[in-house]
Coordinates of C-alpha atoms and ligand atoms in Angstrom, one line a residue:
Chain I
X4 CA 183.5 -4.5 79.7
X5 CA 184.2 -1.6 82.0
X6 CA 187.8 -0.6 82.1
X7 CA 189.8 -0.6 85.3
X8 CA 191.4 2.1 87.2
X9 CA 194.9 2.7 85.8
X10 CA 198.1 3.2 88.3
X11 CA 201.6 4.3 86.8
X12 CA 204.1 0.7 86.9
X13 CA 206.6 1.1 89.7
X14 CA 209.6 -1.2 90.8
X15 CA 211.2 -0.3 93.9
X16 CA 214.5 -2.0 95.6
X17 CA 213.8 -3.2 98.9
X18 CA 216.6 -2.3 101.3
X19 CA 216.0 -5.0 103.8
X20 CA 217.4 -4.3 107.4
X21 CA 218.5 -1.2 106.1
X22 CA 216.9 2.1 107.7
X23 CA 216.4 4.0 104.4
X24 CA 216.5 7.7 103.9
X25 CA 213.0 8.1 102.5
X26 CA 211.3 8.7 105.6
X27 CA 208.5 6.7 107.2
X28 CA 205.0 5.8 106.0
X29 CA 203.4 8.9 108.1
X30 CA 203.3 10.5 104.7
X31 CA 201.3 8.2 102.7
X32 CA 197.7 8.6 104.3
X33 CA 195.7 10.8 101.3
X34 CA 194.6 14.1 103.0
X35 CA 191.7 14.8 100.6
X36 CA 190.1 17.4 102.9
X37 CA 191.5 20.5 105.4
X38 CA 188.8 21.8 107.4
X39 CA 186.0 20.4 106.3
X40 CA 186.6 21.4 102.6
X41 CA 188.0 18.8 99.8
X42 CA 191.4 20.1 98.4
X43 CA 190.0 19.5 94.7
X44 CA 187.0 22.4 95.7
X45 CA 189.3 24.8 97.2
X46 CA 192.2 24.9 94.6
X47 CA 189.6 24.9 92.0
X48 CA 187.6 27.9 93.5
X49 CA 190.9 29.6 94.2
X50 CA 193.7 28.6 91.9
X51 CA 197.0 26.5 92.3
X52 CA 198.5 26.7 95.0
X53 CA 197.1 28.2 97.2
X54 CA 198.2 28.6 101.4
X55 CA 194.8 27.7 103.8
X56 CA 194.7 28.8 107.0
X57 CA 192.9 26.7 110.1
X58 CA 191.4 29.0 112.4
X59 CA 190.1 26.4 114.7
X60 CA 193.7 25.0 114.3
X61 CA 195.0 28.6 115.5
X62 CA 192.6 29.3 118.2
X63 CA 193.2 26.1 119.9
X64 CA 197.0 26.0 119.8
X65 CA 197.0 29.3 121.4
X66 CA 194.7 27.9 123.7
X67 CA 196.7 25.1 124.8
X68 CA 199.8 27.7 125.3
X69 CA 198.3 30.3 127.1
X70 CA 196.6 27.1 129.3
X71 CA 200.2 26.0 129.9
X72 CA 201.5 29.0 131.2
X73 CA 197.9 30.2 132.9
X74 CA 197.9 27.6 135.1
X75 CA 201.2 27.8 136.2
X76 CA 202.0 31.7 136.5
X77 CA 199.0 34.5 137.9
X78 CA 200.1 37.0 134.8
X79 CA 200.9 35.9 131.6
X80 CA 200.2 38.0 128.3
X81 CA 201.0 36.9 124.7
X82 CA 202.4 39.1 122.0
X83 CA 201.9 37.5 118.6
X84 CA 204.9 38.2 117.1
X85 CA 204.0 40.0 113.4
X86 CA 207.2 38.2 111.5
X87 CA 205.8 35.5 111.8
X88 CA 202.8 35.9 109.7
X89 CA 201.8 39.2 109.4
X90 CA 198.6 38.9 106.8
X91 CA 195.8 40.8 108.9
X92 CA 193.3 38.4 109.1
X93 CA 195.9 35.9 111.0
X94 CA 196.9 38.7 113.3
X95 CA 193.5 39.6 114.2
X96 CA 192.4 35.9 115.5
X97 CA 195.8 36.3 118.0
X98 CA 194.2 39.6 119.1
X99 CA 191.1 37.9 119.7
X100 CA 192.8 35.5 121.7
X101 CA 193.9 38.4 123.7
X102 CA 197.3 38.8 122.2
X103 CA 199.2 41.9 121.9
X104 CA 201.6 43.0 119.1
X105 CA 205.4 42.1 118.7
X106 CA 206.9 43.8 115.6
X107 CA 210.7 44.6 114.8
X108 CA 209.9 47.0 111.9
X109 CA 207.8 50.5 111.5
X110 CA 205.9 49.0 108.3
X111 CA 204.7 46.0 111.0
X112 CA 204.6 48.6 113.8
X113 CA 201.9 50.6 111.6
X114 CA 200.2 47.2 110.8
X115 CA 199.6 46.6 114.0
X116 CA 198.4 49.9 114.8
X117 CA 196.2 49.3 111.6
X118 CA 194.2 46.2 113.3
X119 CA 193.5 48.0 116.1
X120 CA 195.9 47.1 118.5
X121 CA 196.4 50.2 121.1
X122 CA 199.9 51.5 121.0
X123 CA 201.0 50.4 125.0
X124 CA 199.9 47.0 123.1
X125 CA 202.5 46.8 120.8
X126 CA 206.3 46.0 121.7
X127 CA 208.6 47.6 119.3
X128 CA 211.5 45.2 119.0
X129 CA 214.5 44.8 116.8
X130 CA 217.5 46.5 115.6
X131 CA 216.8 48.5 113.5
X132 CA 214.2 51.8 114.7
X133 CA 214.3 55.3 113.5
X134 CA 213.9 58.3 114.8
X135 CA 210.5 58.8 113.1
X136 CA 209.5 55.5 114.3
X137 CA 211.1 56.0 117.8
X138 CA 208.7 59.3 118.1
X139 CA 206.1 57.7 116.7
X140 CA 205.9 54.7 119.7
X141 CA 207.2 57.0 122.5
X142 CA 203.8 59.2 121.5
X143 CA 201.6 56.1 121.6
X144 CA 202.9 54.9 124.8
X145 CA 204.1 51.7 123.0
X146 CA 207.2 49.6 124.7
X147 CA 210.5 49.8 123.4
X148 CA 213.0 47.0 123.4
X149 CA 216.6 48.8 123.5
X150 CA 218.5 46.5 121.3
X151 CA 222.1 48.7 121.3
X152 CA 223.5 51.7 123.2
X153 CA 223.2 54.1 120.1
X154 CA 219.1 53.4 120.4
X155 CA 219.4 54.1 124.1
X156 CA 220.7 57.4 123.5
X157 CA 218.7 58.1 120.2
X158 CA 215.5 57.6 122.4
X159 CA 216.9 59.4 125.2
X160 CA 217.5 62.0 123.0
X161 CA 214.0 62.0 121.9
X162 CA 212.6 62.0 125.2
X163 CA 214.0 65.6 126.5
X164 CA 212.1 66.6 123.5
X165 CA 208.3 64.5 124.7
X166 CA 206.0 65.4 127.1
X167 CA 205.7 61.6 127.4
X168 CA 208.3 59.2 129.0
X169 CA 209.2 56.6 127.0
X170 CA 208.6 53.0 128.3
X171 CA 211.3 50.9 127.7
X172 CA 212.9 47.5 128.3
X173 CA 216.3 46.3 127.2
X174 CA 217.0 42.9 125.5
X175 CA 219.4 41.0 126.9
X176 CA 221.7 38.4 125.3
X177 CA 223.2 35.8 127.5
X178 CA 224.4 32.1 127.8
X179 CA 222.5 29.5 128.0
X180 CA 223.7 26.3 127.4
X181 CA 222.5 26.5 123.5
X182 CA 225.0 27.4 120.8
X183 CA 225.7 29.6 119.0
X184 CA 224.8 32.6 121.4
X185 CA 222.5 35.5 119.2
X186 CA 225.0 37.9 121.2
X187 CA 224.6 40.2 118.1
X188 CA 221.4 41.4 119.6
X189 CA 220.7 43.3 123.3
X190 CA 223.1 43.5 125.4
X191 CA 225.2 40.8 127.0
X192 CA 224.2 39.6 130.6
X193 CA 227.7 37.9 131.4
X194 CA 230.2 40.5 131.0
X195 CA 227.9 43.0 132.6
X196 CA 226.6 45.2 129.5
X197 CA 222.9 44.4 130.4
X198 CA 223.7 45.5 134.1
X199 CA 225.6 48.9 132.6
X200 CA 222.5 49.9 130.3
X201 CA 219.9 49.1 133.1
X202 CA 221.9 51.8 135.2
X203 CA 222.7 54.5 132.4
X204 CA 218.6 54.4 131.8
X205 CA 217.5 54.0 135.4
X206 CA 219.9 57.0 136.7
X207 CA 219.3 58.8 133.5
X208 CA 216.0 59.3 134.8
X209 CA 214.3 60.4 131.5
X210 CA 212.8 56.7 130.5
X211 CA 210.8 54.5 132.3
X212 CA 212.4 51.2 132.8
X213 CA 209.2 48.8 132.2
X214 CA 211.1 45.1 131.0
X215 CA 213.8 43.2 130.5
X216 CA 213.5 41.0 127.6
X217 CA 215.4 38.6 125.6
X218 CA 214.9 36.1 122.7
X219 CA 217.1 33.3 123.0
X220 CA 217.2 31.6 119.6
X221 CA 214.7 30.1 117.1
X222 CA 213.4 26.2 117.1
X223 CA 214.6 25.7 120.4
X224 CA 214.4 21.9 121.4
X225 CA 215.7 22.7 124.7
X226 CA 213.4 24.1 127.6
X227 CA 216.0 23.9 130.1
X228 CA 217.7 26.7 128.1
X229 CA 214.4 29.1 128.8
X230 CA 214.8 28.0 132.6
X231 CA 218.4 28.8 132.8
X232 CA 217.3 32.8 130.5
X233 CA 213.9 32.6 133.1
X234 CA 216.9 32.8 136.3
X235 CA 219.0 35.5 134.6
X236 CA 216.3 38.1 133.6
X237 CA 214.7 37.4 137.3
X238 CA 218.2 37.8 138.6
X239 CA 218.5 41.3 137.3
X240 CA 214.9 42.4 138.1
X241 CA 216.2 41.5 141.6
X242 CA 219.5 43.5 141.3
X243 CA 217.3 46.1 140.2
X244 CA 214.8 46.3 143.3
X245 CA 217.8 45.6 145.7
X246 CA 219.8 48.8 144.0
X247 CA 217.2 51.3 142.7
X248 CA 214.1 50.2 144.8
X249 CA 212.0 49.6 141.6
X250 CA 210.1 46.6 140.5
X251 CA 210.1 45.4 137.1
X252 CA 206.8 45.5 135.5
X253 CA 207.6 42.2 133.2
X254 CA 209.8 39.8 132.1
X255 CA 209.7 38.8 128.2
X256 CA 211.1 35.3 127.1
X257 CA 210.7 35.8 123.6
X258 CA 209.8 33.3 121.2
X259 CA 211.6 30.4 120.0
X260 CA 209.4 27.3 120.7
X261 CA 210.0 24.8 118.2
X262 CA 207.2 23.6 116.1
X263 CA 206.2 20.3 114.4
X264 CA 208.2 20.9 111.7
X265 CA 211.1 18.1 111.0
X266 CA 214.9 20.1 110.5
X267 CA 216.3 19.1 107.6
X268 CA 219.4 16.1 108.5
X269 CA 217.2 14.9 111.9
X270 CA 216.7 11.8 111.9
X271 CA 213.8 12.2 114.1
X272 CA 210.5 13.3 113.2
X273 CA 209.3 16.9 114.3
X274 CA 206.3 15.4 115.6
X275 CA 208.3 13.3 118.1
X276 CA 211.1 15.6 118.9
X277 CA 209.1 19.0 119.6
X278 CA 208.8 19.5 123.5
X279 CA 205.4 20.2 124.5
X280 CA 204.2 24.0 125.6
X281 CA 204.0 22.6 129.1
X282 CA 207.5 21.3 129.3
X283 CA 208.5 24.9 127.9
X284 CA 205.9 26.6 130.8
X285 CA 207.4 24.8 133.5
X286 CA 210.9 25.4 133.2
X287 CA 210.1 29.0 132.4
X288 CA 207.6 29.7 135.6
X289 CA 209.5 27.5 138.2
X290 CA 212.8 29.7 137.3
X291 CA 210.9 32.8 137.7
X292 CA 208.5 31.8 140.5
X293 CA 211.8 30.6 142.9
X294 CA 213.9 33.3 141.7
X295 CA 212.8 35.4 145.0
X296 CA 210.2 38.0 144.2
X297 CA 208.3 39.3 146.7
X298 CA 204.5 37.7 145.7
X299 CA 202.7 40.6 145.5
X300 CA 205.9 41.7 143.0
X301 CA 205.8 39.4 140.8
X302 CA 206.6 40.6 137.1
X303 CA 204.2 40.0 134.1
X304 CA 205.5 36.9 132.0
X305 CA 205.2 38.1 127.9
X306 CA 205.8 35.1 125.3
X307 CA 206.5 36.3 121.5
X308 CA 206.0 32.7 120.9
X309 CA 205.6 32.3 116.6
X310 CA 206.1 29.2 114.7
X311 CA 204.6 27.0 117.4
X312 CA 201.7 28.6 117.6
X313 CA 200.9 29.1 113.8
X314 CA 202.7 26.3 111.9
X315 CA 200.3 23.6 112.5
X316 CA 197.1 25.8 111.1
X317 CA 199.3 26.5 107.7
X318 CA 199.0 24.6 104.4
X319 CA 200.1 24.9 101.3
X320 CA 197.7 23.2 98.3
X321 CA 199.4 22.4 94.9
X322 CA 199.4 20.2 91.8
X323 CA 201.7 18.1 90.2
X324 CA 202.9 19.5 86.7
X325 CA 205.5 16.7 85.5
X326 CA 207.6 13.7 86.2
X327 CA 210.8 13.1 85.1
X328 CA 213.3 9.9 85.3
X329 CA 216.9 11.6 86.9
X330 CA 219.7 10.7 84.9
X331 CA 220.7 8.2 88.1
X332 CA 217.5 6.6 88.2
X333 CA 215.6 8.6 90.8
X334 CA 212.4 9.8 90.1
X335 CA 211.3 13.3 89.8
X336 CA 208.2 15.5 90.5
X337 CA 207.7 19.0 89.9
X338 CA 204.8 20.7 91.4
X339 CA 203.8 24.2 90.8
X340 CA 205.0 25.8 94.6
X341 CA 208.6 26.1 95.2
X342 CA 211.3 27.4 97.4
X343 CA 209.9 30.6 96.4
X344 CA 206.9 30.4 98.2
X345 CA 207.5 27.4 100.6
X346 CA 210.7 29.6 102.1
X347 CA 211.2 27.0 105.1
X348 CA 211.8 24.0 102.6
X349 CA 215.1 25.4 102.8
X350 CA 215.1 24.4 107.3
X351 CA 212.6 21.6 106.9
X352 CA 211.9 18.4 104.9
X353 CA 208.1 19.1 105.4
X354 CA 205.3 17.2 105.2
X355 CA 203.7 16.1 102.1
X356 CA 200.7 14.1 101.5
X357 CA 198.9 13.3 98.3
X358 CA 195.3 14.7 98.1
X359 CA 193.8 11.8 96.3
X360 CA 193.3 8.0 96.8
X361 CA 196.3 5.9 95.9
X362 CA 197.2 2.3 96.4
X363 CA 199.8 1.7 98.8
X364 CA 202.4 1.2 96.4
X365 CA 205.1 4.4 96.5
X366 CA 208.6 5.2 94.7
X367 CA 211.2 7.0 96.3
X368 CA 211.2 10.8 95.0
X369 CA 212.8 14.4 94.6
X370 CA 210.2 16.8 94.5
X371 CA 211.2 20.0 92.5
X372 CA 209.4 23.4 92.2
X373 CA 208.4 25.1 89.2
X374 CA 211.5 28.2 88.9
X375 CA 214.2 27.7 86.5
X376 CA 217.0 27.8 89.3
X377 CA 218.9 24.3 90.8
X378 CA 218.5 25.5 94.3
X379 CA 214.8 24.8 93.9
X380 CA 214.0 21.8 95.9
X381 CA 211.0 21.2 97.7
X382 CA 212.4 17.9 99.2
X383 CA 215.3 15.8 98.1
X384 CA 213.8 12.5 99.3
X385 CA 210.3 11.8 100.4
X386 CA 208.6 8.7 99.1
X387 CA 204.9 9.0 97.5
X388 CA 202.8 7.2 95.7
X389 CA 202.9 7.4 91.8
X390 CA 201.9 10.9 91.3
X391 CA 201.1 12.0 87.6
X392 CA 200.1 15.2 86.3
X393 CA 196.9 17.5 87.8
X394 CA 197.3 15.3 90.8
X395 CA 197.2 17.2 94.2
X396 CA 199.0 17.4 97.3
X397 CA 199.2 19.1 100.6
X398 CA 202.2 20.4 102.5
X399 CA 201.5 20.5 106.4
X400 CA 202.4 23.1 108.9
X401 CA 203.4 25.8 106.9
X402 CA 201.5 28.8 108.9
X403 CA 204.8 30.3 109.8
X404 CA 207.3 32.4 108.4
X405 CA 206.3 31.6 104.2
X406 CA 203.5 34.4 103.8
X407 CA 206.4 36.6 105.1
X408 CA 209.2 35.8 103.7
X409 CA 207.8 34.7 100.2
X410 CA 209.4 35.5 97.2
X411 CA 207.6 37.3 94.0
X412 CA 210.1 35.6 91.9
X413 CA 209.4 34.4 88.5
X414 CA 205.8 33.7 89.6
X415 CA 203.2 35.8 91.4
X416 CA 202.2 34.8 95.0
X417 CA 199.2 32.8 95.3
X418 CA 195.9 33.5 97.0
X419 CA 195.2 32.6 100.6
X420 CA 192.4 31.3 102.1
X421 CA 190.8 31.3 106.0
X422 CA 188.5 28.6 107.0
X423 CA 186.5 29.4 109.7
X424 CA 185.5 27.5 112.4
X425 CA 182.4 26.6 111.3
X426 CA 184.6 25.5 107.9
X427 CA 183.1 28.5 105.8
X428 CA 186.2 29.4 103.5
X429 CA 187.4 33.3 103.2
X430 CA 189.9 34.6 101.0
X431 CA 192.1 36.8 103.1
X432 CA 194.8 37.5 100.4
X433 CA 194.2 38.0 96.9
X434 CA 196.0 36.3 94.4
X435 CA 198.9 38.3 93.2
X436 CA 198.2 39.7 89.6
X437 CA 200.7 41.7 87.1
X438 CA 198.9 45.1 88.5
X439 CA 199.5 44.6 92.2
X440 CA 203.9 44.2 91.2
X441 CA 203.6 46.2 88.8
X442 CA 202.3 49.6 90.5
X443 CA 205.3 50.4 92.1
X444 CA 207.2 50.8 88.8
X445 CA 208.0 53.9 86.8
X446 CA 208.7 53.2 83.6
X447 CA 210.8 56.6 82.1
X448 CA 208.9 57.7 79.0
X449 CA 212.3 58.2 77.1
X450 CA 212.2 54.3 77.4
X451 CA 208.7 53.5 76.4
X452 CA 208.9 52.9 72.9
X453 CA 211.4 50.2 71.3
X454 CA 211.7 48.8 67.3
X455 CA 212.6 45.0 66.9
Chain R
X19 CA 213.0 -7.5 76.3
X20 CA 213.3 -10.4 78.0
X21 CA 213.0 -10.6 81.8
X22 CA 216.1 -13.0 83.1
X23 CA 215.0 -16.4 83.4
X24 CA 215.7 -16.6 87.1
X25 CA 213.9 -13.9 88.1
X26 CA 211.0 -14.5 90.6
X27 CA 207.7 -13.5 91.1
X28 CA 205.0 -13.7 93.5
X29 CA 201.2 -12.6 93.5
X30 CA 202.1 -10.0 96.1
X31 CA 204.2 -7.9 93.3
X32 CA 207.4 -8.8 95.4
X33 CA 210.1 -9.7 92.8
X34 CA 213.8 -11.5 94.2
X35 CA 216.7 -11.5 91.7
X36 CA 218.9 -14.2 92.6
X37 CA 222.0 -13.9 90.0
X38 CA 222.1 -10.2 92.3
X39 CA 220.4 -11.2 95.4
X40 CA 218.3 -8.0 95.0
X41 CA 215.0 -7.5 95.8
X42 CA 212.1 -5.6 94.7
X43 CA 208.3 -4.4 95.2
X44 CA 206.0 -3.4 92.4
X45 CA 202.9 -2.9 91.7
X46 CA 199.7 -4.8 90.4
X47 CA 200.2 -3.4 86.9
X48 CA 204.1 -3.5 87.4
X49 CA 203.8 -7.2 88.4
X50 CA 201.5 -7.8 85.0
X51 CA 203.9 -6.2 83.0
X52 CA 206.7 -8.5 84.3
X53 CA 204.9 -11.7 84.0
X54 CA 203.9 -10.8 80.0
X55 CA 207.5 -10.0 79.4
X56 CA 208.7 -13.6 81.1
X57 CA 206.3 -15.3 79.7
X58 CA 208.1 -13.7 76.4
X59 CA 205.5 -11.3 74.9
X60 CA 206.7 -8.5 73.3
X61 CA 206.8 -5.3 74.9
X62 CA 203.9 -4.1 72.0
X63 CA 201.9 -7.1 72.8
X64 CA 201.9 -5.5 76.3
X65 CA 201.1 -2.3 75.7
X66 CA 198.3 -3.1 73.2
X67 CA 197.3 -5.5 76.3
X68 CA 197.1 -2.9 78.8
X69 CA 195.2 -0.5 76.6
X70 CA 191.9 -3.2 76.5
X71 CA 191.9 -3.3 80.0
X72 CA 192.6 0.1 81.4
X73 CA 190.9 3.9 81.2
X74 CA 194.3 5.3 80.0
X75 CA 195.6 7.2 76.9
X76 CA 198.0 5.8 74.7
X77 CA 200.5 8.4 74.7
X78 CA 201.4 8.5 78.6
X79 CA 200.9 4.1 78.8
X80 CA 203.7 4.7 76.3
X81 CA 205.8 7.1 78.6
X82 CA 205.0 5.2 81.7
X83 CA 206.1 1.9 79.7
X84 CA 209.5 3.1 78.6
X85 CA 210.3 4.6 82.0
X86 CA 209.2 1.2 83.5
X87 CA 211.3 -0.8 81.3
X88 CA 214.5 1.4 81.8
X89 CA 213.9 0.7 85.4
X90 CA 213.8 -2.7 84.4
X91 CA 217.1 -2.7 82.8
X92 CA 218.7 -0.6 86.1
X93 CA 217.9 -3.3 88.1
X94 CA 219.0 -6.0 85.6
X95 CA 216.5 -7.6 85.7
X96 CA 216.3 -8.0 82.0
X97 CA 218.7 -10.2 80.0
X98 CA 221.6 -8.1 79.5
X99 CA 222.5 -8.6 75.9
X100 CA 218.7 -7.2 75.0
X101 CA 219.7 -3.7 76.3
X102 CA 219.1 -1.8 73.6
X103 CA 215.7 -2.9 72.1
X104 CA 212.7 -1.1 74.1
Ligands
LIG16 C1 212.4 39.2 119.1 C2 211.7 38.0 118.6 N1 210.5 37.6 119.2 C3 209.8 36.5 118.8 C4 210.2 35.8 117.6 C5 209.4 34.6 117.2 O1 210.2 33.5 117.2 P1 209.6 32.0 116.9 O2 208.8 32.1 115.7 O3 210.8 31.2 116.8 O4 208.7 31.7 118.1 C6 211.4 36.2 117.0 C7 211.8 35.5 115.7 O5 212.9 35.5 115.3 C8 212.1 37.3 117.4 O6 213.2 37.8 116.8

């Protein structure tokens, strides 16, 4: 007699007419395949876990963004911001798009420069620039984003001793109806600082006042918010031409457009919650477009937009190692990704689906990660189906932010893969081996040798 | 163990405790397991049962057993003074 197919015994208490925290049924459907290419195939071919990239996923959320804002607004240019997710391959499909370069760092500035992007392509953004850097932009044209009056005078500085004249833009900080204000960066449009470096740079005479720019915060829900910064940056562009008789050659809104992704404590899914790129286009290019510009003067709109345009075409592949009973009855899984390389488990309880068949029975979960530390919780409640050992799943929309701010911590960084559109998989990063930490260590010889 | 007398059962794996007024899903295998036990088989006699009939090793039926019957016990849905046999 054959045998039958053999499922792990679960009980589970039904809460009846109680919303339960364990999240809806979304997650149960089995996602066996991304692109085209069965999960078993691709962690086998590459190791576990591994991140895949969508292309087509990429290529048609930019598509639907820059759509938004094309048909709204005569100039629009993206800048795929580097921070995001900087590994080269990712970059290059934006550029293809027609994207240009945002980077806040001289290690991203060179990257970009690297993939080919021409330096008046590249915004150079952040805090934290040096002088080396500084010359290094102001010789390739490139457009600096002021972010605090000692910049302003360090590039000043540099530009008595160029034959060039630095482009430039300032950030501008301001209110807008979301808290808290990121007033630690730019320069504040209320109490007049943004006004006071536009004129110390304009009468200066020595840079070229190109922008204004600002960056209003990060998983914005609120598109009104981008109206209200839209009106302020146009206001000043206007004070601008009205004092000094110069037109502003573009207006950049940053990034900030919420993704997918569900915050950790909503009680809404992302899915339902995220506004659309068109509800973000329209408040954006109605404040600009009635803000009074002469037509043939209209500024350039430049979007930084990250997460929502790379989240969706991320996902991270692992395996089940273990489950465990908690001492208070819950049940726990521990795969073999963690906070260490799935950073924004930290912001987000993301989305997990089993990669193989299952009944539709499910017990209420913790899923762990593999590292030796408390802290590492891939999600505190999510139900699943019994999962046992070797089993797979897949984490959606993780494109953003992980394969940048992932941790070589305890374990080595996994490999990650492109699909193509035509679903042909390329590995674009190699998996991490001893050699590749290990090179930048110098071992003194005095300690080389040791008796135990 | 012995599953409490009142305990009820139906083909869907949909379990009601009325001495608690709790109620429970389970399984298809779950929902086996539970019936053997009321009908008073011994946990062995289930195990050895479940072995014939499924493509599973005997080691992690055995894990999967003992978690299942200490989430039995949570639930009281075993009769109390049998807490400490498996
Ligand atoms: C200046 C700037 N531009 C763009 C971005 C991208 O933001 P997001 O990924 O939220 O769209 C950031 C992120 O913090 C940023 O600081």
């Amino acid at each position: 007699m054959k045998k039958l197919h053999y499922e792990r015994p679960i009980i589970q208490r039904l809460n009846v007419g109680v919303m339960n925290k364990f999240g809806t049924k979304t997650e149960y459907a089995p996602v066996t395949h991304v692109d085209g290419n069965a999960v078993k195939g691709l962690l086998a071919k590459y190791g576990s876990p591994l991140f895949v990239i969508s292309e087509k996923t990429i290529r048609k959320t930019f598509r639907d963004a820059n759509r938004a804002f094309k048909t709204r607004y005569p100039k629009v240019q993206f800048a795929w911001s580097y921070k995001t997710n900087y590994v080269n391959a990712v970059c290059n499909v934006f550029h293809q798009e027609g994207s240009w370069a945002e980077v806040v760092s001289g290690f991203e500035y060179q990257k970009a420069l690297q993939n080919g992007v021409s330096g008046n392509k590249i915004i150079f953004n952040g805090p934290d620039k040096s002088m080396e850097e500084l010359t290094m932009a102001i010789e390739n044209n490139s457009l600096l984003h002021i972010d605090h009056l000692d910049e302003l005078y360090m590039i000043k500085e540099l530009a008595t001793k160029s034959k060039k004249k630095p482009r430039v833009a300032i950030r501008v900080n301001m209110d807008t109806g979301v808290y808290p204000i990121w007033d630690r960066f730019g320069f504040n449009y209320e109490n007049g600082q943004a006004w006071d470096a536009i004129n110390k740079i304009i009468l200066n005479d020595q840079m070229e006042l190109v922008g204004l720019h600002c960056h209003i915060g990060t998983f914005m829900l609120a598109p009104s918010a981008y109206g209200l910064a839209a009106s302020k940056l146009s206001d000043l562009a206007l004070s601008i031409k009205k004092k000094f008789k110069k037109s502003i050659q573009y207006i950049d809104m940053g990034g900030g457009f919420a993704s997918r992704n569900t915050l950790k404590g909503s009680y809404l899914q992302g899915m339902d919650l995220a506004p659309s790129f068109d509800s973000f286009a329209e408040e954006i290019t109605t404040a600009i477009l009635n803000a009074g510009f002469a037509k043939d003067e209209l500024p350039m709109l430049v979007l930084e937009t990250g997460r929502a345009l790379i989240d969706d075409a991320g996902f991270l592949l692992g395996s089940v190692i273990s489950n465990k009973r908690l001492s208070d009855g819950r049940r726990a899984t521990i795969l073999d990704f963690g906070v260490n390389i799935l950073f924004t488990s930290f912001w987000y309880d993301h989305k997990i689906s089993p990669a193989q068949e299952f009944s539709q029975y499910s017990e209420d979960s913790v899923l762990y990660g593999p590292l030796c530390m408390n802290i590492d919780v891939v999600r505190e409640n999510i139900t699943l189906p019994p999962l046992k050992r070797d089993d797979q799943v897949v984490v959606h929309s993780v494109g953003a932010y992980n394969m940048t701010q992932w941790m070589q911590f305890i374990s080595l960084r996994p490999a990650i893969v492109m699909i193509d559109k035509n679903d042909k998989p390329h590995l674009i990063r190699k998996r991490e081996t001893l050699k590749s930490i290990e090179t930048e260590e110098v071992l003194p010889a005095y300690l080389k040798d040791f008796k135990l | 163990m012995k599953i409490n007398k009142n305990v009820a059962l139906s083909d869907s794996g949909f379990v009601f405790n009325p001495s608690t007024g709790d109620s429970f899903s389970t399984n298809p295998i779950g929902l086996e397991i539970i019936k053997l036990l009321k009908e008073g088989k011994s946990m062995d006699y289930v195990k050895a049962s479940l072995l014939k009939t499924y493509t599973i090793e005997e080691a992690t039926l055995e894990r999967d057993c003992y978690d299942f019957a200490n989430m039995l016990m949570k639930f009281k849905l075993t009769e109390a003074d049998e807490k400490a046999e498996n």
